[in-house]
Amino acid sequence: MDGLAIDRQREACEKIAGNRGWKVDEDSYYVDQSKSATDKTKKRPAYDRMVADFKADRFDAIICWDLDRLTRQPRQLEDWIDAAEDRGLQLVTANGEADLATDGGRMYARIKAAVARGEVDRKSARQSAAQNQRARQGRAPKGVRPLGYATNGDVIPNEAKAVREIFRLFAIQNGPSIAALAAGLSGKTGDHIPKSLPHLPKHTRTLMMERNERRQIEGLDPRPVPDDGPWGSSTVLGILRNPRYAGYSVYTDKKNRINKNKRRTWFSQVLRDDSGQPVMGQWDAIVEGYTWHVVQERLDDQSRVTNRTGSTARKHLGSSLYLCGICDEPVRAHTRGYRCAGHLIRSRSQVDGFVLRIARERLSRLDLLDAVPLADEPRLRDIQLRILEHQGRIKRAQHDYDAEIIEGMDLKRIRARENAAIADLEVERLRLVGGSDLKVILGAEDPLVAFDGADVAIKRRIIDYFFTVSLFPHPRGRKAFDPSTVKVEPKRRSSTGTIGPLTQRAP
Ligand SMILES: [Zn+2]
């Protein structure tokens, strides 16, 4: 309420006091301006002071503008009704309808409080029905905007770029960990931190600044904004899990959200139409559907997630990748070198430096994307949808079992049948996306920057994709590196993924 309304209400109440011959103390005005009487969790300081004053026996009558200014919570109202009956508290409203001294007045007050309560419940039911309808129409959900999207669903380019890069990096086999992605967004540097991520302020901070801009337009004072801090892993995880980035319309019934398995919760957020097909949002997807699904699988697969910490990842570029030129067996890491027992031992820094130079040279060539077979994307999307459909059937069967509509035997049979179908689709998908994690690197805006920023595992994949590297013994006594002792040969590929003859072969 604005100040004028408060003044009007005060005058009306004072008039009643005057009519009844009641004396009003200076400090007996209880004004909670613009505070809801509905929300239990909202503090109403003046109301609390009034309760305390009543307990201290400092007044014996309450005049309020309207009952819903006093309280909209039936339980609080009952306390006042009890007080009216037990201690003779008089309560009148300025409109004269609720006088707790009379039976009729009490009944009126109770009905009014119950109606107010019901209105609140209906409002929240209406809101979730509206949310659900919005989602069914594929409209952007209301509420806090995710990184990359404006509230109306428009793509915010610089944020979308970061989102795309987060997905791209995480979709790569043995790519950076979630913590490394968070560190990259925070502008940190280090061996395992990808360099290709933009440094962004924390999303919560951006949201607070935007809220302050809106407040300024409304003529309100800005709220304090905390200093920028590092991105948290849970925020990055939330981004990787969000189906909206792949264009899926999402809806979560808050009541069903609690105590559910995380994985299920995320998949169940994808809204489906009556035939079980995912509803697509009207906004632009920031990542490809299959990239999103690859990321979900990586997140679900705990062993792969653990692998990302690097414990089992190869530390060196060429271990088990470079071949011994004499016996064609992979070389092993050995102190500061690569070794094939009895045949050779080479300096790691010299060989790696040479191989990396050739790899960078290859990546700087324009025919890069042609070198990687393009997956059949419409078919991939179709496979993803069909996998989701089969997963939906398993889920439905699980629900039916929980609801005792089907027997355990049926559930088992349905599960086996659907899982077999899913497995077939997975095989087809893997065949199609064979080079996809490679493609996400090679498709980067600047592949050289992406390559330099990539960790060892990714560099190994790139080198392995393009080249066969063979090492030969280095002539004894010669200190300078002899390039002819490292053979870097382009791999020959089938017609689907030809790479042309390389001109910059190692001598
Ligand atoms: Zn050998």
Short mmCIF file of C-alpha atoms and ligand atoms in Angstrom, two decimals, residues 324 326-328 340 343, ligand 1:
data_model
loop_
_atom_site.label_atom_id
_atom_site.label_comp_id
_atom_site.label_asym_id
_atom_site.label_seq_id
_atom_site.Cartn_x
_atom_site.Cartn_y
_atom_site.Cartn_z
CA CYS A 324 58.72 -48.23 -32.09
CA ILE A 326 61.91 -51.19 -35.33
CA CYS A 327 59.28 -53.59 -33.98
CA ASP A 328 56.05 -51.58 -34.52
CA CYS A 340 60.97 -49.69 -26.38
CA HIS A 343 65.37 -50.89 -29.32
ZN ZN B 1 60.77 -51.87 -30.47
#
